Amino acid sequence: MIGSFPTTRHRRLRQSPWVRDLIAETTLTVHDLVLPIFVREDNDATQSLPYPGFYRYAIHELKDLAEKAVALGIPALMLFPIISHDKKDPLGSESAHSNNLLIRALDELKRHNFPIGLWADVALDPYTTHGHDGVILNNKIDNDATIDKLIDLTLLLTKHGVDAICPSDMMDGRVLRLRNALDSNGFQDTLIVSYTAKYASCFYGPFRNILGVKKLNGPADKKTYQMAYTNAQEALHEAAFDVQEGTDMMIVKPGLPYLDIITKMASTYSTPILGYQVSGEYIMIKTAAKEGFLDEKSAFLETCVAFKRAGARAIITYAALEIAEWLRDA
Ligand code: PBG
């Protein structure tokens, strides 16, 4: 029996805040947020970006930032390095350099022993002159040669105490090979937070510009490794492999246009799923708010609750600090 009008009135449960709060199916807390951070060289003073709300932090600024995140209760930070052009090459060799920017950033954060998870993105695009996530051989992104490089970077990060590595390259079999490499080097406890369903998307545009990738050289796009946005079933196939290969969490990316993917994966697998509100999604809200077309706070809170409602356990968002403050002050 589902009830009928007029004995059942749906609006009875919507008439005041206390009853709406009581029956809420979904909640958003600060513990649902992961903050991505762009790290720049200390001597690179070009702070200004054409993108509202994006910051590039120098290593000496990380302590304050992490303190703020810890005080707010954010569980994890995800680090992305902005490698200077003179250090990039076609093989992304800087990624294996023991004193590279990402490692120095990690050392600085580890030094303070902050009670916060330190995650690092693992892919070659910050380090390659062509801007692809992998090594190019015969004008193709070579799967297995790329994984060799990702293993080097992963072991380096792990030696410097990273809590989770986040392979964002979409090579086949990399979760398995990374897990094996970690385990055989004594790092059984390092988490793998894999980008499981990562679509070839225009919404990564601002991110690439921030990293200094003006235009991809070699293959013109990332469609031979990132997924086609026409496909949902394929995400389940990817998830089946990542779960079997030992991923600890799965990222779906971009976020908002892909909530159906989150829901499908969450109803099939119990491995926690994270939605990534990517740079293009973030900038849409920021820009619209700056122009006065949208209320920023409402837009971020609504979109983040939507991720949770779809089945995401947490959200990676550039707005994590602001959202945490809004939640604190609510
Ligand atoms: C690349 C990587 C990308 C993002 C995270 N890791 C861009 C890409 O695949 O080209 C995008 C994040 C964003 O747009 O916020 N390894």
mmCIF file of C-alpha atoms and ligand atoms in Angstrom:
data_model
loop_
_atom_site.group_PDB
_atom_site.id
_atom_site.type_symbol
_atom_site.label_atom_id
_atom_site.label_comp_id
_atom_site.label_asym_id
_atom_site.label_seq_id
_atom_site.Cartn_x
_atom_site.Cartn_y
_atom_site.Cartn_z
ATOM 1 C CA MET A 1 0.000 0.000 0.000
ATOM 2 C CA ILE A 2 1.571 3.297 -1.058
ATOM 3 C CA GLY A 3 -1.156 5.607 0.252
ATOM 4 C CA SER A 4 -3.301 8.034 -1.651
ATOM 5 C CA PHE A 5 -4.366 11.639 -1.561
ATOM 6 C CA PRO A 6 -5.819 13.193 0.587
ATOM 7 C CA THR A 7 -4.891 10.903 3.502
ATOM 8 C CA THR A 8 -1.281 11.001 2.332
ATOM 9 C CA ARG A 9 0.190 14.437 1.805
ATOM 10 C CA HIS A 10 3.863 14.503 0.848
ATOM 11 C CA ARG A 11 4.241 18.111 1.914
ATOM 12 C CA ARG A 12 3.509 17.188 5.557
ATOM 13 C CA LEU A 13 7.112 15.936 5.764
ATOM 14 C CA ARG A 14 8.485 19.106 4.192
ATOM 15 C CA GLN A 15 6.787 21.773 6.269
ATOM 16 C CA SER A 16 9.579 22.681 8.690
ATOM 17 C CA PRO A 17 13.340 22.346 9.084
ATOM 18 C CA TRP A 18 13.170 19.874 11.987
ATOM 19 C CA VAL A 19 11.170 17.333 10.032
ATOM 20 C CA ARG A 20 13.212 17.805 6.875
ATOM 21 C CA ASP A 21 16.402 17.307 8.902
ATOM 22 C CA LEU A 22 14.983 14.256 10.627
ATOM 23 C CA ILE A 23 14.143 12.381 7.448
ATOM 24 C CA ALA A 24 17.186 13.400 5.382
ATOM 25 C CA GLU A 25 18.438 10.357 3.490
ATOM 26 C CA THR A 26 21.861 11.817 2.821
ATOM 27 C CA THR A 27 24.257 13.874 4.885
ATOM 28 C CA LEU A 28 27.430 15.731 4.059
ATOM 29 C CA THR A 29 30.158 16.157 6.655
ATOM 30 C CA VAL A 30 33.718 17.385 6.564
ATOM 31 C CA HIS A 31 34.801 13.746 6.690
ATOM 32 C CA ASP A 32 33.492 13.350 3.155
ATOM 33 C CA LEU A 33 36.026 15.748 1.645
ATOM 34 C CA VAL A 34 39.439 15.321 0.048
ATOM 35 C CA LEU A 35 41.385 18.454 -0.915
ATOM 36 C CA PRO A 36 43.539 18.413 -4.075
ATOM 37 C CA ILE A 37 46.578 20.725 -3.855
ATOM 38 C CA PHE A 38 48.737 22.121 -6.651
ATOM 39 C CA VAL A 39 52.342 22.499 -5.521
ATOM 40 C CA ARG A 40 54.727 24.884 -7.278
ATOM 41 C CA GLU A 41 58.461 25.479 -7.005
ATOM 42 C CA ASP A 42 59.286 28.028 -4.280
ATOM 43 C CA ASN A 43 61.132 30.222 -6.763
ATOM 44 C CA ASP A 44 58.220 30.230 -9.206
ATOM 45 C CA ALA A 45 56.429 33.355 -8.094
ATOM 46 C CA THR A 46 53.784 33.441 -10.840
ATOM 47 C CA GLN A 47 50.937 32.943 -8.448
ATOM 48 C CA SER A 48 48.209 34.539 -10.471
ATOM 49 C CA LEU A 49 46.075 32.206 -12.514
ATOM 50 C CA PRO A 50 43.264 33.190 -14.863
ATOM 51 C CA TYR A 51 41.065 30.777 -12.929
ATOM 52 C CA PRO A 52 39.143 32.043 -9.929
ATOM 53 C CA GLY A 53 39.619 29.940 -6.820
ATOM 54 C CA PHE A 54 42.662 27.967 -7.916
ATOM 55 C CA TYR A 55 45.911 28.331 -5.985
ATOM 56 C CA ARG A 56 49.399 27.049 -6.589
ATOM 57 C CA TYR A 57 51.108 26.536 -3.247
ATOM 58 C CA ALA A 58 54.834 26.876 -2.714
ATOM 59 C CA ILE A 59 56.376 24.264 -0.436
ATOM 60 C CA HIS A 60 56.832 26.773 2.369
ATOM 61 C CA GLU A 61 53.073 27.496 2.264
ATOM 62 C CA LEU A 62 52.047 23.871 2.749
ATOM 63 C CA LYS A 63 52.383 23.855 6.525
ATOM 64 C CA ASP A 64 49.760 26.561 7.039
ATOM 65 C CA LEU A 65 47.474 24.999 4.502
ATOM 66 C CA ALA A 66 47.695 21.566 6.124
ATOM 67 C CA GLU A 67 47.141 23.062 9.572
ATOM 68 C CA LYS A 68 43.980 24.693 8.305
ATOM 69 C CA ALA A 69 42.748 21.450 6.739
ATOM 70 C CA VAL A 70 43.516 19.509 9.931
ATOM 71 C CA ALA A 71 41.742 22.084 12.104
ATOM 72 C CA LEU A 72 38.665 21.783 9.918
ATOM 73 C CA GLY A 73 38.761 17.981 10.038
ATOM 74 C CA ILE A 74 39.446 17.243 6.375
ATOM 75 C CA PRO A 75 40.665 13.614 6.216
ATOM 76 C CA ALA A 76 43.075 13.755 3.274
ATOM 77 C CA LEU A 77 45.126 15.925 0.922
ATOM 78 C CA MET A 78 45.934 14.925 -2.638
ATOM 79 C CA LEU A 79 49.144 16.386 -4.093
ATOM 80 C CA PHE A 80 49.775 17.429 -7.702
ATOM 81 C CA PRO A 81 53.162 18.914 -8.686
ATOM 82 C CA ILE A 82 53.593 21.712 -11.229
ATOM 83 C CA ILE A 83 56.912 20.773 -12.784
ATOM 84 C CA SER A 84 58.854 23.564 -14.483
ATOM 85 C CA HIS A 85 59.297 23.209 -18.233
ATOM 86 C CA ASP A 86 63.040 22.779 -18.156
ATOM 87 C CA LYS A 87 62.619 19.620 -16.072
ATOM 88 C CA LYS A 88 60.170 17.933 -18.446
ATOM 89 C CA ASP A 89 61.223 15.405 -21.091
ATOM 90 C CA PRO A 90 59.408 12.880 -23.316
ATOM 91 C CA LEU A 91 59.943 10.072 -20.791
ATOM 92 C CA GLY A 92 58.890 12.047 -17.742
ATOM 93 C CA SER A 93 62.258 11.233 -16.148
ATOM 94 C CA GLU A 94 61.796 13.835 -13.419
ATOM 95 C CA SER A 95 59.133 11.571 -11.881
ATOM 96 C CA ALA A 96 61.859 9.159 -10.750
ATOM 97 C CA HIS A 97 64.172 11.870 -9.473
ATOM 98 C CA SER A 98 64.599 11.363 -5.735
ATOM 99 C CA ASN A 99 64.425 15.075 -4.985
ATOM 100 C CA ASN A 100 61.572 16.043 -7.289
ATOM 101 C CA LEU A 101 58.944 18.612 -6.359
ATOM 102 C CA LEU A 102 56.350 16.080 -5.254
ATOM 103 C CA ILE A 103 58.853 14.359 -2.960
ATOM 104 C CA ARG A 104 59.964 17.657 -1.440
ATOM 105 C CA ALA A 105 56.346 18.637 -0.837
ATOM 106 C CA LEU A 106 55.689 15.282 0.789
ATOM 107 C CA ASP A 107 58.807 15.569 2.982
ATOM 108 C CA GLU A 108 57.693 19.005 4.156
ATOM 109 C CA LEU A 109 54.237 17.724 5.121
ATOM 110 C CA LYS A 110 55.509 14.521 6.727
ATOM 111 C CA ARG A 111 57.978 16.526 8.799
ATOM 112 C CA HIS A 112 55.103 18.022 10.792
ATOM 113 C CA ASN A 113 53.350 14.734 11.418
ATOM 114 C CA PHE A 114 49.927 16.143 10.642
ATOM 115 C CA PRO A 115 47.058 13.783 11.468
ATOM 116 C CA ILE A 116 45.842 13.828 7.867
ATOM 117 C CA GLY A 117 46.135 11.408 4.957
ATOM 118 C CA LEU A 118 48.748 12.380 2.383
ATOM 119 C CA TRP A 119 47.879 11.154 -1.086
ATOM 120 C CA ALA A 120 49.747 11.637 -4.347
ATOM 121 C CA ASP A 121 48.545 11.467 -7.908
ATOM 122 C CA VAL A 122 50.570 8.953 -9.886
ATOM 123 C CA ALA A 123 50.792 9.583 -13.636
ATOM 124 C CA LEU A 124 53.413 11.020 -15.949
ATOM 125 C CA ASP A 125 51.598 14.059 -17.359
ATOM 126 C CA PRO A 126 53.095 16.610 -14.941
ATOM 127 C CA TYR A 127 56.571 15.459 -16.034
ATOM 128 C CA THR A 128 56.298 14.873 -19.805
ATOM 129 C CA THR A 129 56.931 17.460 -22.517
ATOM 130 C CA HIS A 130 54.051 16.015 -24.562
ATOM 131 C CA GLY A 131 51.585 16.154 -21.641
ATOM 132 C CA HIS A 132 50.450 12.553 -21.927
ATOM 133 C CA ASP A 133 50.041 10.339 -18.878
ATOM 134 C CA GLY A 134 52.444 7.755 -20.211
ATOM 135 C CA VAL A 135 55.486 7.013 -22.316
ATOM 136 C CA ILE A 136 55.102 7.305 -26.098
ATOM 137 C CA LEU A 137 56.583 4.509 -28.223
ATOM 138 C CA ASN A 138 55.789 4.297 -31.949
ATOM 139 C CA ASN A 139 53.379 7.184 -31.584
ATOM 140 C CA LYS A 140 51.336 5.228 -29.033
ATOM 141 C CA ILE A 141 51.060 5.500 -25.281
ATOM 142 C CA ASP A 142 52.870 2.332 -24.284
ATOM 143 C CA ASN A 143 50.984 0.526 -21.540
ATOM 144 C CA ASP A 144 53.628 -1.634 -19.926
ATOM 145 C CA ALA A 145 56.552 0.794 -20.259
ATOM 146 C CA THR A 146 54.365 3.403 -18.584
ATOM 147 C CA ILE A 147 53.615 1.120 -15.650
ATOM 148 C CA ASP A 148 57.361 0.592 -15.119
ATOM 149 C CA LYS A 149 57.681 4.356 -14.628
ATOM 150 C CA LEU A 150 54.656 4.491 -12.331
ATOM 151 C CA ILE A 151 56.217 1.794 -10.164
ATOM 152 C CA ASP A 152 59.410 3.863 -9.820
ATOM 153 C CA LEU A 153 57.421 6.936 -8.778
ATOM 154 C CA THR A 154 55.255 4.900 -6.423
ATOM 155 C CA LEU A 155 58.174 3.315 -4.601
ATOM 156 C CA LEU A 156 59.848 6.688 -4.281
ATOM 157 C CA LEU A 157 56.693 8.211 -2.804
ATOM 158 C CA THR A 158 56.229 5.310 -0.465
ATOM 159 C CA LYS A 159 59.785 5.553 0.834
ATOM 160 C CA HIS A 160 58.937 9.145 1.724
ATOM 161 C CA GLY A 161 55.854 8.097 3.642
ATOM 162 C CA VAL A 162 52.932 8.699 1.295
ATOM 163 C CA ASP A 163 49.721 7.166 2.686
ATOM 164 C CA ALA A 164 47.952 6.543 -0.605
ATOM 165 C CA ILE A 165 48.932 6.542 -4.244
ATOM 166 C CA CYS A 166 46.334 7.503 -6.821
ATOM 167 C CA PRO A 167 47.130 6.139 -10.285
ATOM 168 C CA SER A 168 45.306 8.400 -12.740
ATOM 169 C CA ASP A 169 46.857 7.085 -15.950
ATOM 170 C CA MET A 170 44.259 4.462 -16.975
ATOM 171 C CA MET A 171 46.864 1.906 -18.124
ATOM 172 C CA ASP A 172 45.647 -1.684 -18.018
ATOM 173 C CA GLY A 173 46.874 -3.832 -15.157
ATOM 174 C CA ARG A 174 48.557 -1.034 -13.256
ATOM 175 C CA VAL A 175 46.708 -1.631 -9.997
ATOM 176 C CA LEU A 176 47.929 -5.224 -9.908
ATOM 177 C CA ARG A 177 51.514 -4.321 -10.749
ATOM 178 C CA LEU A 178 51.579 -1.411 -8.301
ATOM 179 C CA ARG A 179 50.118 -3.577 -5.533
ATOM 180 C CA ASN A 180 52.730 -6.275 -6.180
ATOM 181 C CA ALA A 181 55.541 -3.736 -6.240
ATOM 182 C CA LEU A 182 54.345 -2.217 -2.965
ATOM 183 C CA ASP A 183 53.912 -5.558 -1.249
ATOM 184 C CA SER A 184 57.235 -6.992 -2.361
ATOM 185 C CA ASN A 185 58.978 -3.897 -0.995
ATOM 186 C CA GLY A 186 57.335 -4.132 2.405
ATOM 187 C CA PHE A 187 54.648 -1.504 1.852
ATOM 188 C CA GLN A 188 51.566 -3.658 2.436
ATOM 189 C CA ASP A 189 49.809 -0.798 4.206
ATOM 190 C CA THR A 190 50.075 1.824 1.474
ATOM 191 C CA LEU A 191 46.632 2.405 0.006
ATOM 192 C CA ILE A 192 45.867 2.372 -3.693
ATOM 193 C CA VAL A 193 43.123 4.844 -4.570
ATOM 194 C CA SER A 194 42.701 4.123 -8.224
ATOM 195 C CA TYR A 195 41.079 6.283 -10.863
ATOM 196 C CA THR A 196 38.937 3.375 -11.967
ATOM 197 C CA ALA A 197 36.454 5.068 -14.291
ATOM 198 C CA LYS A 198 38.224 8.048 -15.770
ATOM 199 C CA TYR A 199 36.609 9.470 -18.861
ATOM 200 C CA ALA A 200 38.292 11.416 -21.684
ATOM 201 C CA SER A 201 36.743 14.745 -20.812
ATOM 202 C CA CYS A 202 36.823 18.418 -21.729
ATOM 203 C CA PHE A 203 36.295 19.187 -18.050
ATOM 204 C CA TYR A 204 40.015 18.640 -17.337
ATOM 205 C CA GLY A 205 40.917 21.747 -19.369
ATOM 206 C CA PRO A 206 41.702 24.119 -16.473
ATOM 207 C CA PHE A 207 43.772 21.442 -14.699
ATOM 208 C CA ARG A 208 45.950 20.949 -17.769
ATOM 209 C CA ASN A 209 46.526 24.664 -18.123
ATOM 210 C CA ILE A 210 47.494 24.921 -14.471
ATOM 211 C CA LEU A 211 50.022 22.114 -14.995
ATOM 212 C CA GLY A 212 51.416 24.014 -17.984
ATOM 213 C CA VAL A 213 50.233 21.589 -20.673
ATOM 214 C CA LYS A 214 49.412 23.993 -23.470
ATOM 215 C CA LYS A 215 48.590 21.393 -26.048
ATOM 216 C CA LEU A 216 49.149 17.652 -26.174
ATOM 217 C CA ASN A 217 51.988 16.687 -28.495
ATOM 218 C CA GLY A 218 52.059 13.272 -30.151
ATOM 219 C CA PRO A 219 48.582 11.735 -30.064
ATOM 220 C CA ALA A 220 46.152 14.669 -30.014
ATOM 221 C CA ASP A 221 43.974 13.457 -27.173
ATOM 222 C CA LYS A 222 43.804 10.891 -24.379
ATOM 223 C CA LYS A 223 41.057 8.764 -25.913
ATOM 224 C CA THR A 224 43.237 5.671 -26.355
ATOM 225 C CA TYR A 225 43.480 5.290 -22.585
ATOM 226 C CA GLN A 226 40.711 7.321 -20.945
ATOM 227 C CA MET A 227 37.168 6.026 -21.381
ATOM 228 C CA ALA A 228 34.577 7.138 -23.932
ATOM 229 C CA TYR A 229 31.756 9.112 -22.367
ATOM 230 C CA THR A 230 29.238 7.059 -24.322
ATOM 231 C CA ASN A 231 29.899 4.055 -22.076
ATOM 232 C CA ALA A 232 28.644 2.982 -18.680
ATOM 233 C CA GLN A 233 28.886 -0.805 -18.851
ATOM 234 C CA GLU A 234 32.576 -0.440 -19.528
ATOM 235 C CA ALA A 235 33.004 1.297 -16.155
ATOM 236 C CA LEU A 236 31.693 -1.833 -14.435
ATOM 237 C CA HIS A 237 34.194 -3.889 -16.384
ATOM 238 C CA GLU A 238 37.013 -1.554 -15.314
ATOM 239 C CA ALA A 239 35.768 -1.722 -11.719
ATOM 240 C CA ALA A 240 35.713 -5.532 -11.773
ATOM 241 C CA PHE A 241 39.379 -5.524 -12.743
ATOM 242 C CA ASP A 242 40.451 -2.877 -10.240
ATOM 243 C CA VAL A 243 38.660 -4.625 -7.387
ATOM 244 C CA GLN A 244 40.260 -7.915 -8.334
ATOM 245 C CA GLU A 245 43.667 -6.277 -8.700
ATOM 246 C CA GLY A 246 43.422 -4.955 -5.156
ATOM 247 C CA THR A 247 42.394 -1.317 -5.287
ATOM 248 C CA ASP A 248 41.309 0.063 -1.905
ATOM 249 C CA MET A 249 39.031 2.784 -3.278
ATOM 250 C CA MET A 250 37.755 3.691 -6.730
ATOM 251 C CA ILE A 251 37.526 7.177 -8.210
ATOM 252 C CA VAL A 252 34.920 8.164 -10.783
ATOM 253 C CA LYS A 253 35.935 11.200 -12.819
ATOM 254 C CA PRO A 254 34.584 13.698 -13.835
ATOM 255 C CA GLY A 255 31.873 13.833 -11.216
ATOM 256 C CA LEU A 256 28.561 15.500 -11.754
ATOM 257 C CA PRO A 257 27.927 14.425 -15.371
ATOM 258 C CA TYR A 258 28.822 10.871 -14.313
ATOM 259 C CA LEU A 259 26.642 10.281 -11.258
ATOM 260 C CA ASP A 260 25.004 7.366 -13.059
ATOM 261 C CA ILE A 261 28.399 5.670 -13.158
ATOM 262 C CA ILE A 262 28.859 6.189 -9.415
ATOM 263 C CA THR A 263 25.435 4.689 -8.742
ATOM 264 C CA LYS A 264 26.040 1.679 -10.961
ATOM 265 C CA MET A 265 29.441 0.973 -9.435
ATOM 266 C CA ALA A 266 28.205 1.500 -5.873
ATOM 267 C CA SER A 267 25.327 -0.918 -6.350
ATOM 268 C CA THR A 268 27.670 -3.583 -7.726
ATOM 269 C CA TYR A 269 30.794 -3.239 -5.533
ATOM 270 C CA SER A 270 31.339 -2.531 -1.869
ATOM 271 C CA THR A 271 34.788 -1.002 -2.424
ATOM 272 C CA PRO A 272 34.382 2.691 -1.442
ATOM 273 C CA ILE A 273 33.824 5.043 -4.362
ATOM 274 C CA LEU A 274 34.983 8.644 -4.515
ATOM 275 C CA GLY A 275 33.548 11.222 -6.904
ATOM 276 C CA TYR A 276 35.986 13.776 -8.288
ATOM 277 C CA GLN A 277 34.502 17.217 -8.865
ATOM 278 C CA VAL A 278 37.123 18.129 -11.474
ATOM 279 C CA SER A 279 38.596 21.482 -12.423
ATOM 280 C CA GLY A 280 36.054 22.246 -15.154
ATOM 281 C CA GLU A 281 33.108 21.511 -12.872
ATOM 282 C CA TYR A 282 34.618 23.633 -10.125
ATOM 283 C CA ILE A 283 35.312 26.532 -12.471
ATOM 284 C CA MET A 284 31.752 26.499 -13.788
ATOM 285 C CA ILE A 285 30.401 27.137 -10.311
ATOM 286 C CA LYS A 286 33.142 29.626 -9.399
ATOM 287 C CA THR A 287 32.713 31.658 -12.564
ATOM 288 C CA ALA A 288 28.942 31.692 -12.429
ATOM 289 C CA ALA A 289 29.118 32.769 -8.788
ATOM 290 C CA LYS A 290 31.640 35.508 -9.560
ATOM 291 C CA GLU A 291 29.277 36.861 -12.191
ATOM 292 C CA GLY A 292 26.444 36.791 -9.679
ATOM 293 C CA PHE A 293 24.484 34.114 -11.559
ATOM 294 C CA LEU A 294 24.665 31.427 -8.874
ATOM 295 C CA ASP A 295 25.022 31.300 -5.118
ATOM 296 C CA GLU A 296 28.368 29.609 -4.620
ATOM 297 C CA LYS A 297 27.769 28.046 -1.226
ATOM 298 C CA SER A 298 24.410 26.570 -2.232
ATOM 299 C CA ALA A 299 25.851 25.234 -5.476
ATOM 300 C CA PHE A 300 28.784 23.465 -3.800
ATOM 301 C CA LEU A 301 26.674 22.020 -0.993
ATOM 302 C CA GLU A 302 24.003 20.791 -3.402
ATOM 303 C CA THR A 303 26.480 19.193 -5.808
ATOM 304 C CA CYS A 304 28.405 17.495 -2.996
ATOM 305 C CA VAL A 305 25.249 16.062 -1.465
ATOM 306 C CA ALA A 306 24.323 14.832 -4.957
ATOM 307 C CA PHE A 307 27.594 12.874 -5.121
ATOM 308 C CA LYS A 308 26.757 11.239 -1.806
ATOM 309 C CA ARG A 309 23.172 10.534 -2.799
ATOM 310 C CA ALA A 310 24.450 8.840 -5.962
ATOM 311 C CA GLY A 311 26.544 6.478 -3.832
ATOM 312 C CA ALA A 312 29.927 8.168 -3.411
ATOM 313 C CA ARG A 313 31.531 7.665 -0.003
ATOM 314 C CA ALA A 314 33.523 10.895 -0.377
ATOM 315 C CA ILE A 315 34.229 13.750 -2.767
ATOM 316 C CA ILE A 316 37.514 15.101 -4.077
ATOM 317 C CA THR A 317 36.909 18.814 -4.601
ATOM 318 C CA TYR A 318 38.952 22.008 -4.943
ATOM 319 C CA ALA A 319 36.283 23.635 -2.766
ATOM 320 C CA ALA A 320 36.963 21.333 0.208
ATOM 321 C CA LEU A 321 38.258 24.105 2.507
ATOM 322 C CA GLU A 322 35.336 26.416 1.854
ATOM 323 C CA ILE A 323 32.806 23.624 2.140
ATOM 324 C CA ALA A 324 34.361 22.531 5.428
ATOM 325 C CA GLU A 325 34.009 26.077 6.743
ATOM 326 C CA TRP A 326 30.387 26.319 5.647
ATOM 327 C CA LEU A 327 29.621 22.997 7.327
ATOM 328 C CA ARG A 328 31.404 24.103 10.502
ATOM 329 C CA ASP A 329 29.485 27.387 10.623
ATOM 330 C CA ALA A 330 26.105 25.889 9.733
HETATM 331 C C1 PBG B 1 46.219 13.383 -15.160
HETATM 332 C C2 PBG B 1 45.143 13.966 -14.328
HETATM 333 C C3 PBG B 1 44.185 14.835 -14.843
HETATM 334 C C4 PBG B 1 43.379 15.200 -13.774
HETATM 335 C C5 PBG B 1 43.861 14.535 -12.624
HETATM 336 N N1 PBG B 1 44.950 13.753 -13.002
HETATM 337 C C6 PBG B 1 44.015 15.409 -16.192
HETATM 338 C C7 PBG B 1 44.032 14.542 -17.374
HETATM 339 O O1 PBG B 1 43.787 13.345 -17.309
HETATM 340 O O2 PBG B 1 44.313 15.084 -18.443
HETATM 341 C C8 PBG B 1 42.241 16.120 -13.902
HETATM 342 C C9 PBG B 1 41.781 16.799 -12.679
HETATM 343 C C10 PBG B 1 40.911 17.972 -12.907
HETATM 344 O O3 PBG B 1 40.561 18.357 -14.035
HETATM 345 O O4 PBG B 1 40.547 18.556 -11.883
HETATM 346 N N2 PBG B 1 46.894 12.345 -14.698
#
